[in-house]
Amino acid sequence: MGNPPRVGLALGAGGIRGCAHIGVLKVLVEERIPIFCVAGASSGAVIGAGFAGGMSPQDIEDTFLRLTLGDYLRFYLDRLHIRQSSGVGRKILDLSGSLLIEQLPMPCAMVAVDLYRKERVILREGPVAEAIKAAIGIPFFSGPTRLAGRRLYDGGLIDPLPVDLPRLLGAERVIAVDVGRSIPRAPLALLGSFLKPIRALREAGSLLELMSGALPKLYTNPPDLLLIPDLKGIGPNSIRQASIKRAIAQGEACARAALSAIHRVARVAATRS
């Protein structure tokens, strides 16, 4: 038998529902599934960057369980000073350190969107913290992240499950985790209370055009295995410990139920208890 294939992860967008990725990672680590690279959108980008940076799933879980609503609000109100801000800004740096993406121990990519050029942007190099800030920026509520001459927002709005990126990073097999099922694809309605009228008209038009013209990569470039945790009843903005713990548990249960398929994809003999 030859060497096992290089397995890459695609971690989807979903806000707090993305904590299910932590549960999936717990099972992959426990089962000694070798992961070659990771790509993520929105909350999947945050968790993916932490994992690529060498954090254990337990470390990532502990970090998320310490977050409060105040942490999130301070982050979005102080986006230009993420490194100096208290709360979530520092905790995001706990996930990734102060490294460049290309310096991470594991190949990593994050997705952002340039609403002005109407393009998906793949972040594979540069400061990890700035890439994360771009990957989770909410239109209308926060200003764009200015990076490499672009003004970037949350890539999950246009590419919520970047299944093509692990192969771009060199993966031969892709395991994707979709945490966005059952979330209405209506970000303009969800964020309506945060609209800033002058900027909103311009950005809303770009966002709607991008969303209406996007082809779902899930069908044009499908993963080798798609995991869909049962996250009914957990809202993307449910910043409560109970919701975080339940999402993690559901991700873990989903991965355990798919162990045979996971081992087939990775061609790794199942571990024995």
XYZ file of C-alpha atoms in Angstrom:
273
model
C 0.000 0.000 0.000
C 1.167 3.515 -0.791
C 1.046 6.596 1.353
C -2.418 7.741 2.470
C -3.913 10.601 0.464
C -3.539 14.191 1.620
C -6.835 15.042 3.324
C -8.077 18.618 3.421
C -10.944 20.149 5.380
C -13.486 22.698 4.165
C -15.203 24.334 7.145
C -18.363 26.225 6.314
C -19.913 29.472 7.496
C -22.676 29.610 10.081
C -21.872 31.962 12.936
C -22.032 30.239 16.320
C -23.251 27.118 14.513
C -19.651 26.888 13.270
C -18.697 25.600 16.719
C -19.826 22.230 15.345
C -16.486 22.239 13.499
C -14.785 21.890 16.873
C -16.677 18.680 17.547
C -15.717 17.297 14.137
C -12.066 18.175 14.759
C -12.185 16.409 18.126
C -13.196 13.172 16.435
C -10.652 13.512 13.616
C -7.855 14.048 16.129
C -9.057 11.201 18.336
C -9.192 8.885 15.314
C -5.720 10.028 14.226
C -6.918 11.164 10.815
C -3.970 13.048 9.306
C -5.113 16.464 8.063
C -2.958 18.089 5.424
C -4.707 21.474 5.090
C -7.784 23.430 6.072
C -9.910 26.097 4.388
C -12.790 27.992 5.904
C -15.448 30.633 5.513
C -16.570 32.972 8.302
C -16.600 31.070 11.615
C -15.032 28.150 9.752
C -12.133 30.442 8.893
C -11.596 31.357 12.552
C -11.635 27.748 13.730
C -9.601 26.585 10.746
C -6.908 29.175 11.393
C -6.664 28.123 15.021
C -6.346 24.456 14.062
C -3.821 25.217 11.312
C -1.868 27.242 13.851
C -1.441 24.234 16.110
C -4.271 24.722 18.606
C -6.001 21.564 19.787
C -9.787 21.294 19.412
C -10.031 21.554 23.205
C -8.042 24.804 23.203
C -10.352 26.224 20.538
C -13.424 25.112 22.478
C -12.132 26.745 25.668
C -11.539 29.997 23.784
C -15.062 30.071 22.356
C -16.636 29.248 25.703
C -14.922 32.314 27.198
C -16.430 34.672 24.616
C -19.301 36.920 25.622
C -21.728 39.086 23.681
C -19.729 42.083 24.885
C -16.582 40.584 23.355
C -18.245 40.330 19.941
C -19.657 43.840 20.108
C -16.312 45.338 21.131
C -14.655 43.565 18.234
C -17.066 44.881 15.622
C -17.037 48.395 17.064
C -13.222 48.481 17.154
C -12.278 46.610 13.979
C -9.425 48.967 13.101
C -7.637 48.159 16.351
C -8.030 44.398 16.644
C -4.572 43.897 18.098
C -5.061 46.473 20.834
C -8.722 45.827 21.613
C -9.873 43.885 24.621
C -12.119 40.867 24.496
C -12.577 39.013 21.226
C -9.722 40.778 19.428
C -7.155 39.295 21.770
C -8.921 35.956 21.842
C -8.834 35.765 18.045
C -5.098 36.288 18.296
C -5.040 33.451 20.838
C -6.434 31.262 18.071
C -3.825 32.184 15.515
C -0.893 33.912 17.183
C 0.715 36.835 15.343
C 1.970 34.739 12.435
C 1.501 35.112 8.714
C -0.816 32.596 7.073
C 2.094 31.162 5.107
C 3.982 30.581 8.372
C 1.297 28.370 9.924
C 2.309 24.737 10.509
C -0.557 23.581 8.243
C -1.565 25.047 4.845
C -4.579 27.282 5.385
C -6.883 29.473 3.306
C -9.783 31.755 4.183
C -12.513 33.263 2.036
C -13.510 36.908 1.854
C -15.539 38.898 -0.646
C -14.766 42.197 -2.340
C -18.219 43.729 -2.805
C -16.864 46.589 -4.859
C -15.075 44.416 -7.437
C -17.722 41.708 -7.065
C -15.119 38.994 -6.520
C -14.404 36.170 -4.136
C -10.993 36.668 -2.534
C -8.855 33.757 -1.345
C -6.600 34.680 1.569
C -3.521 32.415 1.588
C -0.852 34.808 2.799
C -0.431 37.836 5.010
C -1.232 38.430 8.704
C -3.538 35.786 10.138
C -5.392 38.267 12.352
C -6.150 40.607 9.456
C -7.346 37.703 7.291
C -9.684 36.540 10.061
C -10.994 40.070 10.469
C -11.793 40.171 6.740
C -13.284 36.682 6.738
C -15.909 37.534 9.367
C -16.697 41.181 8.573
C -20.445 41.835 8.396
C -21.644 44.282 5.705
C -23.638 47.284 6.916
C -22.640 46.703 10.552
C -18.872 47.010 10.310
C -16.601 48.720 7.860
C -14.585 46.676 5.376
C -11.169 45.271 6.168
C -8.620 46.921 3.906
C -6.177 44.272 2.802
C -3.914 44.119 -0.250
C -5.625 47.129 -1.788
C -9.105 45.642 -1.391
C -12.055 46.296 0.908
C -13.159 42.910 2.158
C -16.115 41.365 3.985
C -17.277 37.933 5.159
C -16.736 35.486 2.298
C -19.466 33.232 3.646
C -21.997 35.575 2.051
C -20.957 34.381 -1.412
C -19.102 31.115 -0.750
C -20.368 29.613 2.520
C -18.613 26.267 1.981
C -15.329 26.639 0.022
C -15.013 23.009 -1.067
C -12.591 23.853 -3.867
C -9.931 25.451 -1.670
C -8.426 22.356 -0.002
C -7.545 20.957 -3.430
C -6.047 24.312 -4.347
C -3.851 23.938 -1.260
C -2.747 20.466 -2.355
C -5.305 18.110 -0.823
C -6.198 14.934 -2.673
C -9.336 14.195 -0.653
C -11.748 16.724 0.837
C -13.981 16.415 3.890
C -16.450 19.312 4.042
C -18.538 20.346 7.043
C -21.742 22.242 6.257
C -23.108 24.130 9.268
C -25.315 26.486 7.270
C -28.200 24.172 6.382
C -31.612 25.522 7.483
C -30.267 29.087 7.812
C -32.357 31.357 5.535
C -30.129 32.843 2.847
C -31.344 36.382 3.555
C -28.468 38.287 5.133
C -29.972 41.631 4.192
C -33.054 40.895 6.282
C -31.030 39.447 9.145
C -28.806 42.514 9.263
C -31.440 45.095 8.461
C -31.399 46.614 11.929
C -27.717 47.459 11.484
C -28.044 49.235 8.112
C -26.112 52.430 7.590
C -28.271 53.997 4.873
C -25.725 55.791 2.674
C -23.302 52.894 2.394
C -26.007 50.219 2.493
C -27.532 51.100 -0.878
C -24.239 50.597 -2.687
C -23.198 47.469 -0.813
C -26.622 45.833 -0.857
C -26.728 45.991 -4.635
C -23.304 44.374 -4.927
C -24.173 41.678 -2.399
C -27.460 40.735 -4.064
C -25.803 40.604 -7.474
C -23.049 38.327 -6.185
C -25.454 35.996 -4.390
C -27.813 35.712 -7.348
C -24.993 34.934 -9.793
C -22.998 32.478 -7.707
C -22.946 28.798 -8.664
C -22.884 26.450 -5.690
C -19.402 24.897 -5.674
C -20.840 22.048 -3.653
C -22.327 20.732 -6.902
C -19.701 21.833 -9.404
C -16.744 20.626 -7.328
C -18.146 18.238 -4.691
C -16.131 17.055 -1.684
C -15.311 13.395 -1.136
C -17.346 13.479 2.070
C -19.936 16.000 3.236
C -20.806 16.159 6.941
C -23.982 18.001 7.958
C -24.427 18.232 11.746
C -27.987 18.543 13.038
C -28.048 22.147 14.259
C -31.766 22.838 14.206
C -32.707 25.349 16.854
C -29.237 26.909 17.050
C -29.177 30.370 15.536
C -26.017 31.777 13.927
C -26.022 34.618 16.464
C -26.862 32.530 19.549
C -23.887 33.577 21.675
C -24.690 31.428 24.679
C -22.612 28.709 26.284
C -25.482 26.264 25.955
C -25.673 26.854 22.191
C -21.904 26.607 21.776
C -21.750 23.355 23.748
C -24.678 21.877 21.844
C -23.157 22.786 18.471
C -19.868 21.164 19.479
C -21.693 18.037 20.656
C -23.684 17.830 17.422
C -20.519 18.161 15.334
C -18.940 15.369 17.339
C -22.013 13.137 16.978
C -22.132 13.745 13.221
C -18.467 12.805 12.787
C -18.814 9.684 14.931
C -21.790 8.551 12.870
C -19.684 8.939 9.729
C -16.511 7.246 11.028
C -16.544 4.448 8.462
C -16.826 6.953 5.623
C -14.152 9.180 7.154
C -11.709 6.268 7.363
C -12.490 5.257 3.777
C -11.753 8.780 2.562
C -8.533 8.962 4.561
C -7.612 5.290 4.033
C -6.637 5.033 7.674
C -7.273 1.934 9.773
C -9.773 2.641 12.540
C -8.262 3.157 15.977
C -9.056 0.587 18.611
C -10.343 1.536 22.022
